[in-house]
Short mmCIF file of C-alpha atoms in Angstrom, two decimals:
data_model
loop_
_atom_site.label_atom_id
_atom_site.label_comp_id
_atom_site.label_asym_id
_atom_site.label_seq_id
_atom_site.Cartn_x
_atom_site.Cartn_y
_atom_site.Cartn_z
CA UNK M 1 108.59 -152.56 -23.52
CA UNK M 2 108.19 -156.17 -23.99
CA UNK M 3 104.79 -156.44 -24.29
CA UNK M 4 104.33 -154.75 -20.61
CA UNK M 5 103.40 -150.56 -19.97
CA UNK M 6 106.58 -148.90 -17.91
CA UNK M 7 106.39 -147.15 -14.81
CA UNK M 8 103.90 -144.44 -16.12
CA UNK M 9 100.76 -144.25 -13.63
CA UNK M 10 100.00 -142.69 -10.34
CA UNK M 11 97.10 -143.51 -8.58
CA UNK M 12 95.71 -141.03 -6.06
CA UNK M 13 93.93 -142.94 -2.63
CA UNK M 14 91.74 -140.81 -0.61
CA UNK M 15 90.46 -141.45 2.56
CA UNK M 16 89.08 -140.26 5.80
CA UNK M 17 88.64 -142.10 9.08
CA UNK M 18 89.02 -145.37 7.05
CA UNK M 19 91.71 -147.81 8.67
CA UNK M 20 89.66 -150.90 8.09
CA UNK M 21 90.05 -150.53 4.67
CA UNK M 22 92.36 -147.92 3.22
CA UNK M 23 95.22 -150.49 3.51
CA UNK M 24 93.91 -152.94 1.12
CA UNK M 25 92.75 -150.03 -1.15
CA UNK M 26 96.45 -149.19 -1.20
CA UNK M 27 98.18 -152.69 -1.94
CA UNK M 28 95.42 -153.15 -4.84
CA UNK M 29 97.09 -150.33 -6.21
CA UNK M 30 100.77 -151.18 -5.28
CA UNK M 31 99.86 -154.68 -7.04
CA UNK M 32 99.25 -153.71 -10.22
CA UNK M 33 102.78 -153.99 -10.85
CA UNK M 34 105.32 -152.16 -13.09
CA UNK M 35 102.96 -149.65 -14.88
CA UNK M 36 102.15 -148.10 -11.60
CA UNK M 37 105.20 -145.29 -10.85
CA UNK M 38 103.36 -143.87 -7.95
CA UNK M 39 100.48 -144.06 -5.21
CA UNK M 40 99.56 -141.14 -3.58
CA UNK M 41 97.45 -141.47 -0.48
CA UNK M 42 95.88 -138.64 0.65
CA UNK M 43 94.53 -138.61 4.36
CA UNK M 44 91.89 -136.24 4.92
CA UNK M 45 92.76 -135.33 8.56
CA UNK M 46 91.48 -138.68 9.99
CA UNK M 47 91.42 -139.69 13.61
CA UNK M 48 91.20 -143.15 13.63
CA UNK M 49 94.86 -144.02 13.01
CA UNK M 50 94.82 -144.27 9.38
CA UNK M 51 97.45 -141.74 8.94
CA UNK M 52 99.77 -143.76 11.29
CA UNK M 53 98.98 -147.04 8.97
CA UNK M 54 100.02 -145.39 5.87
CA UNK M 55 102.82 -143.89 7.43
CA UNK M 56 103.81 -147.61 8.08
CA UNK M 57 103.33 -148.65 4.99
CA UNK M 58 105.06 -145.97 3.04
CA UNK M 59 108.08 -147.10 5.22
CA UNK M 60 108.62 -150.01 3.45
CA UNK M 61 107.25 -149.39 -0.11
CA UNK M 62 109.15 -146.45 -2.02
CA UNK M 63 106.12 -146.17 -5.07
CA UNK M 64 103.98 -144.85 -1.77
CA UNK M 65 103.66 -141.58 -0.65
CA UNK M 66 101.36 -139.91 2.07
CA UNK M 67 99.78 -136.37 1.85
CA UNK M 68 98.33 -135.31 5.29
CA UNK M 69 95.56 -132.39 4.86
CA UNK M 70 95.81 -130.39 8.20
CA UNK M 71 92.07 -129.95 8.25
CA UNK M 72 89.21 -132.18 7.07
CA UNK M 73 87.47 -131.11 3.54
CA UNK M 74 84.18 -132.62 4.68
CA UNK M 75 84.16 -134.23 0.46
CA UNK M 76 85.99 -135.76 -1.80
CA UNK M 77 87.03 -133.18 -4.13
CA UNK M 78 89.52 -131.49 -2.31
CA UNK M 79 91.94 -134.33 -1.47
CA UNK M 80 91.15 -135.96 -4.84
CA UNK M 81 92.80 -132.43 -6.22
CA UNK M 82 95.79 -132.66 -3.56
CA UNK M 83 96.42 -135.86 -5.28
CA UNK M 84 96.71 -134.31 -8.83
CA UNK M 85 99.02 -131.60 -7.56
CA UNK M 86 101.58 -134.36 -5.84
CA UNK M 87 101.52 -136.40 -9.21
CA UNK M 88 104.70 -136.59 -10.95
CA UNK M 89 103.67 -139.54 -13.14
CA UNK M 90 102.52 -138.62 -16.85
CA UNK M 91 99.09 -140.40 -16.22
CA UNK M 92 96.60 -140.49 -12.90
CA UNK M 93 93.56 -142.36 -11.73
CA UNK M 94 91.56 -142.09 -8.72
CA UNK M 95 90.69 -144.98 -6.28
CA UNK M 96 88.73 -144.30 -2.64
CA UNK M 97 89.70 -145.67 0.43
CA UNK M 98 87.16 -148.35 0.70
CA UNK M 99 87.48 -149.95 -2.76
CA UNK M 100 90.10 -151.94 -4.74
CA UNK M 101 91.79 -152.24 -8.23
CA UNK M 102 91.20 -155.79 -9.65
CA UNK M 103 94.70 -157.40 -10.61
CA UNK M 104 95.67 -156.12 -14.50
CA UNK M 105 93.28 -152.82 -14.08
CA UNK M 106 95.84 -150.34 -14.81
CA UNK M 107 97.67 -152.65 -17.58
CA UNK M 108 94.39 -152.64 -19.00
CA UNK M 109 93.68 -148.77 -19.29
CA UNK M 110 97.45 -147.85 -19.74
CA UNK M 111 97.93 -150.38 -22.98
CA UNK M 112 94.59 -148.91 -24.28
CA UNK M 113 95.63 -145.41 -23.55
CA UNK M 114 98.99 -145.44 -25.28
CA UNK M 115 97.64 -147.70 -28.15
CA UNK M 116 94.65 -145.47 -28.99
CA UNK M 117 96.77 -142.19 -28.61
CA UNK M 118 93.61 -141.09 -26.31
CA UNK M 119 93.77 -138.90 -23.33
CA UNK M 120 91.06 -140.53 -21.21
CA UNK M 121 90.73 -144.52 -20.93
CA UNK M 122 87.59 -145.96 -19.05
CA UNK M 123 86.75 -149.42 -18.23
CA UNK M 124 84.09 -151.43 -16.28
CA UNK M 125 83.31 -150.88 -12.99
CA UNK M 126 81.42 -153.94 -10.73
CA UNK M 127 79.63 -152.81 -8.14
CA UNK M 128 80.39 -155.66 -5.33
CA UNK M 129 77.37 -155.75 -2.52
CA UNK M 130 78.76 -156.38 1.02
CA UNK M 131 78.57 -158.46 2.77
CA UNK M 132 76.81 -160.84 0.04
CA UNK M 133 79.64 -160.17 -2.64
CA UNK M 134 77.06 -159.74 -5.62
CA UNK M 135 78.70 -158.14 -8.25
CA UNK M 136 76.85 -155.90 -11.03
CA UNK M 137 78.27 -153.97 -13.67
CA UNK M 138 77.84 -150.16 -13.76
CA UNK M 139 76.67 -148.87 -17.66
CA UNK M 140 78.11 -152.31 -18.89
CA UNK M 141 76.52 -151.39 -22.38
CA UNK M 142 79.42 -148.45 -22.84
CA UNK M 143 82.28 -151.27 -22.16
CA UNK M 144 80.78 -153.76 -24.29
CA UNK M 145 83.71 -153.78 -27.02
CA UNK M 146 86.81 -152.28 -27.52
CA UNK M 147 86.00 -148.40 -28.95
CA UNK M 148 88.03 -145.45 -29.74
CA UNK M 149 86.19 -142.11 -29.68
CA UNK M 150 87.91 -139.31 -31.26
CA UNK M 151 85.55 -137.24 -29.28
CA UNK M 152 83.03 -137.72 -26.56
CA UNK M 153 79.98 -136.38 -28.55
CA UNK M 154 80.57 -139.47 -30.84
CA UNK M 155 78.95 -141.24 -27.75
CA UNK M 156 76.64 -139.00 -25.73
CA UNK M 157 75.66 -142.04 -23.49
CA UNK M 158 79.47 -141.56 -21.55
CA UNK M 159 77.60 -138.42 -19.91
CA UNK M 160 75.54 -141.43 -18.07
CA UNK M 161 79.21 -143.37 -16.72
CA UNK M 162 79.61 -140.00 -14.01
CA UNK M 163 82.36 -141.95 -11.91
CA UNK M 164 85.97 -140.79 -12.12
CA UNK M 165 87.37 -143.77 -10.29
CA UNK M 166 87.17 -146.33 -13.59
CA UNK M 167 89.05 -144.20 -15.90
CA UNK M 168 92.98 -143.13 -16.54
CA UNK M 169 93.57 -139.65 -17.56
CA UNK M 170 96.53 -137.86 -19.08
CA UNK M 171 98.00 -135.63 -16.16
CA UNK M 172 98.76 -132.68 -18.40
CA UNK M 173 95.67 -133.11 -20.11
CA UNK M 174 93.96 -132.22 -16.64
CA UNK M 175 96.60 -129.44 -16.17
CA UNK M 176 96.50 -127.83 -19.40
CA UNK M 177 92.98 -127.78 -19.06
CA UNK M 178 92.17 -126.80 -15.76
CA UNK M 179 89.99 -129.81 -14.80
CA UNK M 180 89.68 -130.43 -11.08
CA UNK M 181 87.02 -131.43 -8.61
CA UNK M 182 84.72 -128.86 -7.05
CA UNK M 183 86.59 -127.84 -3.33
CA UNK M 184 85.56 -128.86 0.27
CA UNK M 185 81.74 -130.50 0.95
CA UNK M 186 80.67 -130.72 -2.64
CA UNK M 187 78.61 -133.97 -2.63
CA UNK M 188 78.79 -135.92 -6.43
CA UNK M 189 81.79 -133.83 -7.46
CA UNK M 190 82.58 -136.51 -9.63
CA UNK M 191 79.78 -135.55 -11.79
CA UNK M 192 81.43 -131.78 -11.90
CA UNK M 193 84.53 -133.54 -12.68
CA UNK M 194 83.37 -135.96 -15.35
CA UNK M 195 81.57 -132.75 -16.86
CA UNK M 196 84.96 -130.82 -17.21
CA UNK M 197 86.75 -134.09 -18.39
CA UNK M 198 84.07 -134.25 -21.46
CA UNK M 199 83.74 -130.70 -21.99
CA UNK M 200 87.33 -130.45 -23.13
CA UNK M 201 86.90 -132.82 -25.67
CA UNK M 202 89.50 -135.81 -25.23
CA UNK M 203 90.08 -138.82 -27.05
CA UNK M 204 88.53 -141.60 -25.34
CA UNK M 205 89.21 -145.18 -25.14
CA UNK M 206 86.30 -147.64 -23.97
CA UNK M 207 87.63 -151.03 -22.77
CA UNK M 208 85.55 -154.33 -21.80
CA UNK M 209 88.32 -155.04 -18.92
CA UNK M 210 87.04 -154.84 -15.29
CA UNK M 211 89.34 -151.61 -13.55
CA UNK M 212 87.22 -151.10 -10.71
CA UNK M 213 85.33 -152.72 -7.82
CA UNK M 214 82.93 -150.24 -5.97
CA UNK M 215 82.17 -151.80 -2.56
CA UNK M 216 78.64 -150.97 -1.55
CA UNK M 217 78.38 -151.54 2.25
CA UNK M 218 74.66 -150.60 2.88
CA UNK M 219 74.77 -151.72 6.24
CA UNK M 220 77.85 -149.60 7.54
CA UNK M 221 77.34 -147.12 10.49
CA UNK M 222 78.76 -143.99 7.58
CA UNK M 223 77.26 -144.70 4.73
CA UNK M 224 78.44 -143.21 1.47
CA UNK M 225 77.54 -140.11 0.32
CA UNK M 226 75.65 -141.56 -2.89
CA UNK M 227 73.97 -143.94 -0.08
CA UNK M 228 72.55 -141.80 2.47
CA UNK M 229 69.66 -140.60 0.48
CA UNK M 230 67.17 -139.97 3.55
CA UNK M 231 67.33 -136.57 3.81
CA UNK M 232 66.00 -134.00 0.90
CA UNK M 233 69.29 -132.13 1.43
CA UNK M 234 71.01 -135.02 -0.41
CA UNK M 235 68.95 -134.51 -3.36
CA UNK M 236 69.26 -130.98 -3.72
CA UNK M 237 73.15 -131.86 -3.54
CA UNK M 238 72.14 -134.04 -6.51
CA UNK M 239 70.01 -131.28 -8.68
CA UNK M 240 73.19 -128.79 -7.95
CA UNK M 241 75.73 -131.11 -9.43
CA UNK M 242 73.31 -131.63 -12.19
CA UNK M 243 72.83 -128.47 -13.04
CA UNK M 244 76.43 -127.44 -12.95
CA UNK M 245 77.41 -130.33 -15.24
CA UNK M 246 74.62 -129.45 -17.60
CA UNK M 247 76.05 -125.63 -17.54
CA UNK M 248 79.62 -126.90 -17.94
CA UNK M 249 78.49 -129.02 -20.87
CA UNK M 250 76.41 -126.46 -22.57
CA UNK M 251 78.90 -123.47 -22.36
CA UNK M 252 81.69 -125.71 -23.99
CA UNK M 253 79.33 -126.09 -26.91
CA UNK M 254 78.84 -129.95 -26.24
CA UNK M 255 74.95 -129.68 -26.90
CA UNK M 256 74.71 -133.09 -27.96
CA UNK M 257 76.36 -134.23 -24.19
CA UNK M 258 74.42 -131.88 -22.17
CA UNK M 259 71.19 -132.82 -23.92
CA UNK M 260 71.86 -136.30 -22.85
CA UNK M 261 72.88 -135.35 -19.44
CA UNK M 262 69.12 -133.90 -19.42
CA UNK M 263 68.00 -137.25 -20.26
CA UNK M 264 70.23 -139.37 -18.32
CA UNK M 265 68.83 -137.05 -14.75
CA UNK M 266 65.64 -138.28 -16.05
CA UNK M 267 66.19 -141.64 -16.41
CA UNK M 268 68.77 -142.32 -13.98
CA UNK M 269 68.09 -139.65 -10.81
CA UNK M 270 64.75 -139.60 -10.93
CA UNK M 271 63.92 -142.87 -11.08
CA UNK M 272 66.30 -143.93 -8.45
CA UNK M 273 64.38 -141.44 -6.17
CA UNK M 274 60.84 -141.66 -7.08
CA UNK M 275 61.71 -145.64 -6.07
CA UNK M 276 61.74 -144.73 -2.50
CA UNK M 277 59.26 -141.62 -2.27
CA UNK M 278 56.36 -143.44 -1.10
CA UNK M 279 58.69 -144.72 1.88
CA UNK M 280 59.56 -141.00 3.05
CA UNK M 281 57.10 -138.30 4.78
CA UNK M 282 55.08 -135.78 3.90
CA UNK M 283 57.73 -133.32 4.59
CA UNK M 284 60.28 -135.30 2.51
CA UNK M 285 58.05 -135.63 -0.22
CA UNK M 286 56.74 -132.13 -0.65
CA UNK M 287 60.29 -130.89 -0.26
CA UNK M 288 61.27 -133.41 -2.94
CA UNK M 289 58.78 -132.89 -5.28
CA UNK M 290 59.10 -128.89 -4.82
CA UNK M 291 62.77 -128.87 -6.23
CA UNK M 292 62.29 -131.43 -8.80
CA UNK M 293 59.35 -129.11 -10.46
CA UNK M 294 61.79 -126.17 -10.01
CA UNK M 295 64.74 -128.33 -11.88
CA UNK M 296 62.34 -129.44 -14.50
CA UNK M 297 61.12 -126.06 -15.55
CA UNK M 298 64.41 -125.32 -16.75
CA UNK M 299 64.17 -127.72 -19.36
CA UNK M 300 63.77 -127.06 -22.99
CA UNK M 301 61.18 -128.59 -25.39
CA UNK M 302 63.96 -130.41 -27.05
CA UNK M 303 64.69 -131.95 -24.00
CA UNK M 304 61.42 -133.96 -23.99
CA UNK M 305 61.16 -134.92 -27.95
CA UNK M 306 63.59 -137.88 -27.33
CA UNK M 307 61.93 -141.22 -26.45
CA UNK M 308 58.99 -139.21 -25.02
CA UNK M 309 57.12 -142.35 -22.89
CA UNK M 310 60.58 -143.31 -21.66
CA UNK M 311 59.89 -144.19 -17.76
CA UNK M 312 62.23 -140.78 -16.81
CA UNK M 313 60.36 -138.44 -19.20
CA UNK M 314 57.10 -139.97 -18.05
CA UNK M 315 58.02 -139.32 -14.26
CA UNK M 316 59.24 -136.01 -14.99
CA UNK M 317 56.07 -134.84 -16.88
CA UNK M 318 54.23 -135.99 -14.33
CA UNK M 319 56.05 -134.04 -11.47
CA UNK M 320 56.19 -131.20 -13.94
CA UNK M 321 52.44 -130.97 -13.93
CA UNK M 322 51.21 -131.25 -10.86
CA UNK M 323 52.07 -128.96 -8.11
CA UNK M 324 51.57 -131.45 -5.45
CA UNK M 325 52.89 -135.09 -5.06
CA UNK M 326 50.36 -137.78 -6.46
CA UNK M 327 50.19 -141.35 -7.74
CA UNK M 328 53.27 -142.20 -5.61
CA UNK M 329 52.81 -145.93 -5.89
CA UNK M 330 51.88 -145.73 -9.66
CA UNK M 331 55.42 -143.54 -9.99
CA UNK M 332 57.45 -146.19 -7.64
CA UNK M 333 56.27 -148.75 -10.42
CA UNK M 334 56.80 -146.63 -13.44
CA UNK M 335 60.32 -146.21 -11.82
CA UNK M 336 61.02 -149.84 -11.25
CA UNK M 337 63.81 -151.48 -13.67
CA UNK M 338 62.03 -152.72 -15.57
CA UNK M 339 59.35 -150.12 -15.65
CA UNK M 340 55.95 -151.32 -14.45
CA UNK M 341 52.68 -149.04 -15.66
CA UNK M 342 50.18 -150.02 -13.13
CA UNK M 343 45.95 -149.01 -13.91
CA UNK M 344 44.17 -147.34 -14.33
CA UNK M 345 44.65 -146.73 -17.81
CA UNK M 346 42.74 -143.41 -18.87
CA UNK M 347 42.04 -141.86 -21.98
CA UNK M 348 41.48 -137.99 -23.24
CA UNK M 349 38.20 -137.03 -24.78
CA UNK M 350 39.56 -137.48 -28.25
CA UNK M 351 40.82 -141.55 -27.54
CA UNK M 352 44.61 -140.65 -26.64
CA UNK M 353 46.11 -142.51 -24.13
CA UNK M 354 46.60 -140.14 -20.92
CA UNK M 355 48.07 -140.46 -17.61
CA UNK M 356 45.01 -139.93 -15.67
CA UNK M 357 41.45 -138.27 -16.20
CA UNK M 358 42.94 -135.36 -14.31
CA UNK M 359 45.94 -134.85 -15.99
CA UNK M 360 45.41 -135.34 -19.48
CA UNK M 361 48.44 -133.00 -20.57
CA UNK M 362 50.77 -135.81 -19.94
CA UNK M 363 49.78 -137.97 -23.20
CA UNK M 364 50.79 -141.66 -23.10
CA UNK M 365 50.21 -141.89 -26.87
CA UNK M 366 53.12 -142.95 -28.18
CA UNK M 367 52.61 -146.06 -26.40
CA UNK M 368 50.07 -147.37 -29.03
CA UNK M 369 53.64 -147.55 -31.55
CA UNK M 370 55.91 -148.08 -28.81
CA UNK M 371 57.64 -151.64 -29.57
CA UNK M 372 56.29 -154.48 -27.50
CA UNK M 373 59.24 -155.26 -26.07
CA UNK M 374 59.69 -152.32 -24.26
CA UNK M 375 56.34 -151.21 -23.30
CA UNK M 376 55.88 -150.96 -19.35
CA UNK M 377 53.68 -153.94 -19.03
CA UNK M 378 52.36 -154.86 -15.59
CA UNK M 379 52.12 -158.16 -13.83
CA UNK M 380 50.55 -158.25 -9.96
CA UNK M 381 51.88 -161.53 -8.26
CA UNK M 382 50.42 -163.26 -4.91
CA UNK M 383 52.47 -166.23 -3.32
CA UNK M 384 50.23 -168.60 -1.69
CA UNK M 385 52.82 -170.96 0.40
CA UNK M 386 51.36 -174.70 0.89
CA UNK M 387 53.12 -177.65 2.41
CA UNK M 388 52.90 -179.70 -0.78
CA UNK M 389 53.20 -177.25 -3.70
CA UNK M 390 52.96 -173.44 -3.38
CA UNK M 391 51.39 -171.60 -5.55
CA UNK M 392 51.89 -168.50 -7.66
CA UNK M 393 49.12 -166.36 -9.07
CA UNK M 394 49.85 -163.88 -11.97
CA UNK M 395 47.58 -161.42 -13.88
CA UNK M 396 49.10 -159.11 -16.64
CA UNK M 397 47.09 -156.19 -17.41
CA UNK M 398 45.90 -155.17 -20.99
CA UNK M 399 47.90 -151.72 -21.84
CA UNK M 400 45.53 -149.83 -24.07
CA UNK M 401 45.43 -152.90 -27.01
CA UNK M 402 48.99 -153.72 -27.11
CA UNK M 403 49.23 -156.87 -25.40
CA UNK M 404 46.04 -158.25 -26.95
CA UNK M 405 47.21 -157.10 -30.61
CA UNK M 406 50.53 -159.16 -29.82
CA UNK M 407 49.16 -162.37 -28.51
CA UNK M 408 50.69 -163.50 -24.99
CA UNK M 409 51.73 -167.02 -25.77
CA UNK M 410 54.14 -167.85 -23.12
CA UNK M 411 55.33 -166.79 -19.78
CA UNK M 412 58.40 -167.88 -18.05
CA UNK M 413 58.91 -167.54 -13.81
CA UNK M 414 62.49 -167.47 -12.58
CA UNK M 415 63.37 -167.46 -9.40
CA UNK M 416 66.78 -165.63 -8.86
CA UNK M 417 68.75 -165.70 -5.19
CA UNK M 418 69.93 -162.39 -4.76
CA UNK M 419 73.18 -163.37 -3.30
CA UNK M 420 74.47 -164.95 -6.20
CA UNK M 421 71.73 -164.33 -9.20
CA UNK M 422 71.80 -168.09 -9.30
CA UNK M 423 68.46 -169.44 -11.16
CA UNK M 424 67.05 -172.14 -8.71
CA UNK M 425 63.55 -172.92 -10.31
CA UNK M 426 62.49 -171.85 -13.69
CA UNK M 427 58.46 -172.67 -14.94
CA UNK M 428 56.85 -172.29 -17.99
CA UNK M 429 53.24 -171.47 -18.35
CA UNK M 430 50.96 -170.20 -20.95
CA UNK M 431 48.50 -166.94 -19.49
CA UNK M 432 44.86 -167.36 -20.26
CA UNK M 433 42.06 -164.35 -21.12
CA UNK M 434 40.51 -163.33 -17.98
CA UNK M 435 38.19 -160.48 -19.42
CA UNK M 436 38.93 -158.01 -21.55
CA UNK M 437 41.74 -156.45 -19.65
CA UNK M 438 43.25 -159.46 -17.86
CA UNK M 439 45.56 -162.81 -18.42
CA UNK M 440 46.07 -164.71 -15.36
CA UNK M 441 48.36 -167.51 -14.92
CA UNK M 442 49.02 -170.10 -11.81
CA UNK M 443 52.85 -171.35 -11.34
CA UNK M 444 53.81 -174.00 -9.12
CA UNK M 445 56.73 -172.96 -7.03
CA UNK M 446 58.86 -175.92 -5.12
CA UNK M 447 59.83 -173.57 -2.03
CA UNK M 448 62.36 -176.28 -0.98
CA UNK M 449 64.04 -176.50 -4.42
CA UNK M 450 64.88 -172.63 -3.77
CA UNK M 451 66.31 -173.69 -0.35
CA UNK M 452 67.82 -170.67 1.60
CA UNK M 453 68.46 -167.09 0.81
CA UNK M 454 66.55 -164.32 -1.20
CA UNK M 455 64.72 -164.77 -3.69
CA UNK M 456 63.95 -162.21 -6.86
CA UNK M 457 61.05 -163.33 -9.27
CA UNK M 458 61.77 -161.95 -13.01
CA UNK M 459 59.57 -163.23 -15.84
CA UNK M 460 59.60 -162.80 -19.23
CA UNK M 461 56.47 -162.68 -21.38
CA UNK M 462 56.57 -164.01 -25.21
CA UNK M 463 54.34 -163.65 -27.68
CA UNK M 464 52.70 -164.72 -31.11
CA UNK M 465 54.16 -162.14 -33.18
CA UNK M 466 58.00 -163.10 -31.75
CA UNK M 467 58.44 -160.14 -29.41
CA UNK M 468 59.42 -160.79 -25.95
CA UNK M 469 59.50 -158.07 -22.67
CA UNK M 470 61.21 -158.90 -19.32
CA UNK M 471 59.37 -158.03 -16.50
CA UNK M 472 59.32 -157.94 -12.99
CA UNK M 473 55.38 -158.45 -10.90
CA UNK M 474 54.12 -155.98 -8.85
CA UNK M 475 53.44 -157.76 -5.27
CA UNK M 476 50.04 -157.57 -4.50
CA UNK M 477 49.93 -156.39 -0.69
CA UNK M 478 46.86 -156.40 2.10
CA UNK M 479 44.70 -159.25 3.50
CA UNK M 480 47.78 -160.98 4.77
CA UNK M 481 49.07 -161.92 1.51
CA UNK M 482 52.90 -160.73 2.80
CA UNK M 483 52.77 -162.24 5.86
CA UNK M 484 55.28 -164.66 7.11
CA UNK M 485 54.50 -168.27 6.83
CA UNK M 486 56.17 -171.58 8.26
CA UNK M 487 55.72 -174.76 5.61
CA UNK M 488 56.24 -177.96 6.79
CA UNK M 489 59.06 -179.57 4.34
CA UNK M 490 59.99 -183.46 4.03
CA UNK M 491 63.49 -182.10 3.24
CA UNK M 492 64.08 -179.21 5.79
CA UNK M 493 61.17 -180.13 8.30
CA UNK M 494 59.87 -176.61 7.90
CA UNK M 495 60.39 -173.69 6.13
CA UNK M 496 60.13 -170.15 7.02
CA UNK M 497 58.88 -168.25 4.11
CA UNK M 498 58.38 -164.20 3.98
CA UNK M 499 56.84 -162.77 0.22
CA UNK M 500 57.95 -159.55 0.53
CA UNK M 501 57.68 -156.05 -1.66
CA UNK M 502 61.10 -154.78 -2.72
CA UNK M 503 61.60 -151.11 -3.11
CA UNK M 504 60.23 -150.87 -6.50
CA UNK M 505 57.53 -152.68 -5.55
CA UNK M 506 58.05 -155.82 -7.18
CA UNK M 507 57.70 -159.23 -5.23
CA UNK M 508 60.56 -161.18 -3.68
CA UNK M 509 60.90 -163.75 -1.12
CA UNK M 510 62.89 -164.34 2.08
CA UNK M 511 63.35 -168.60 2.83
CA UNK M 512 64.69 -170.17 6.17
CA UNK M 513 65.15 -173.43 6.15
CA UNK M 514 65.14 -175.88 9.21
CA UNK M 515 65.27 -175.30 13.30
CA UNK M 516 68.59 -173.61 12.63
CA UNK M 517 67.40 -171.35 9.85
CA UNK M 518 64.33 -170.14 11.75
CA UNK M 519 66.73 -169.29 14.58
CA UNK M 520 68.78 -167.06 12.77
CA UNK M 521 65.73 -164.98 11.47
CA UNK M 522 64.33 -164.92 15.61
CA UNK M 523 67.91 -163.91 16.51
CA UNK M 524 68.15 -160.89 13.66
CA UNK M 525 64.56 -159.89 14.30
CA UNK M 526 65.53 -159.49 18.18
CA UNK M 527 68.83 -157.70 17.57
CA UNK M 528 66.74 -155.06 15.70
CA UNK M 529 64.40 -154.63 17.85
CA UNK M 530 66.80 -154.05 20.46
CA UNK M 531 68.81 -151.54 18.15
#
């Protein structure tokens, strides 16, 4: 083959009313080169000219075929199934109309699949936030190295990567096992499809190559299904998809994968939605809490035994143990990444750590033996902007004697610019004991050294026993602590500094520099008010 895969792959591109992006998606598939035998673009009854655009592209490209649905399906499953039915190539992969395949993606997956005689090849997907362009890898630990698995149960964590788009599938494997997507308006259809793939027990190869770019457009007029979480119906759809996926795996005898799927629900789904729960209205909270309790009531005792004080399992236990929503701020902090467990730190009558005095059945006892480097340590933070050197005040809370036992020796504070993750200011100090339950530290912050942008505070605690823990800081609110400040600056004339709490409660800063930067902030604020 001359070192390059021959034309053996079909790329199924699906789209609905996405004329602005679908052409780029199709071109990224065609640009993969000779390994791509066909690109099948399935238009889900668009009304914005998408289908006509695809027809024009197909007129000049023999590898591109356009399939037009007569009725809109309301979801992504039906058009993908149409694509599977239309495929003639021995391998198939999927691409959404607003995403891209990076150069070399198909070659990397096909070479790995054929070399390992695998039915499924999977690679690294990166989430690209737009318009900033900031990228984050999705489920990166799975793709740290080239790995061949004779069966999925050798790596139960495979169930955490529910995406269908960063994978190459042998077409006959899907057809032989009847692996298809749910039809119609079924949200999170890829959860179910992935469960069906894993239930069929394929040979799998994992590659560290970037094979998919997932565009996250939070400011779009029409949010993607996974980002549109403001209605409780979205949560109910997730529950339905997770329940169906678990049943598929369990029914196929994949008990390890089924148990890992339940752990994934706690560690991913519950944590993600719990971070936002405090900002929802009372009706949403009650409905979310009720549906979650009903779902968790189906868990078996063994589903709770693995790592019982991991953040997701603690969240689930609190929800299951209480009939009404409670401790929302504390749950939000515990759901953060990394997790922060805020005080109070209660004990039962026998001295065992518990969630709270009125919820003693949720034990925190395993925290007493959990490694220091993974403890949910809580740090409070307050920034005091000043004309010369601003001051960041930090308070580290004791956690059942574990912090004192490890001996906090050093605290490193770093400011990461959200747009590109660049570290602008790094400061190291020593925390000082302040009473029995707190260590405190003051860190100077050069705001001019930060410059324009949004900045996230990240901390690393190092202990005398050699352990270290990466944490974020809980933003202290109230008494004007998170209000906007205008600070004189020798470099810029003036800085506009806005400390604020992120969705997970962590301290972050927005900084505008000079008169032009401040004018931009004012225009943005006016536009939001008018909108």
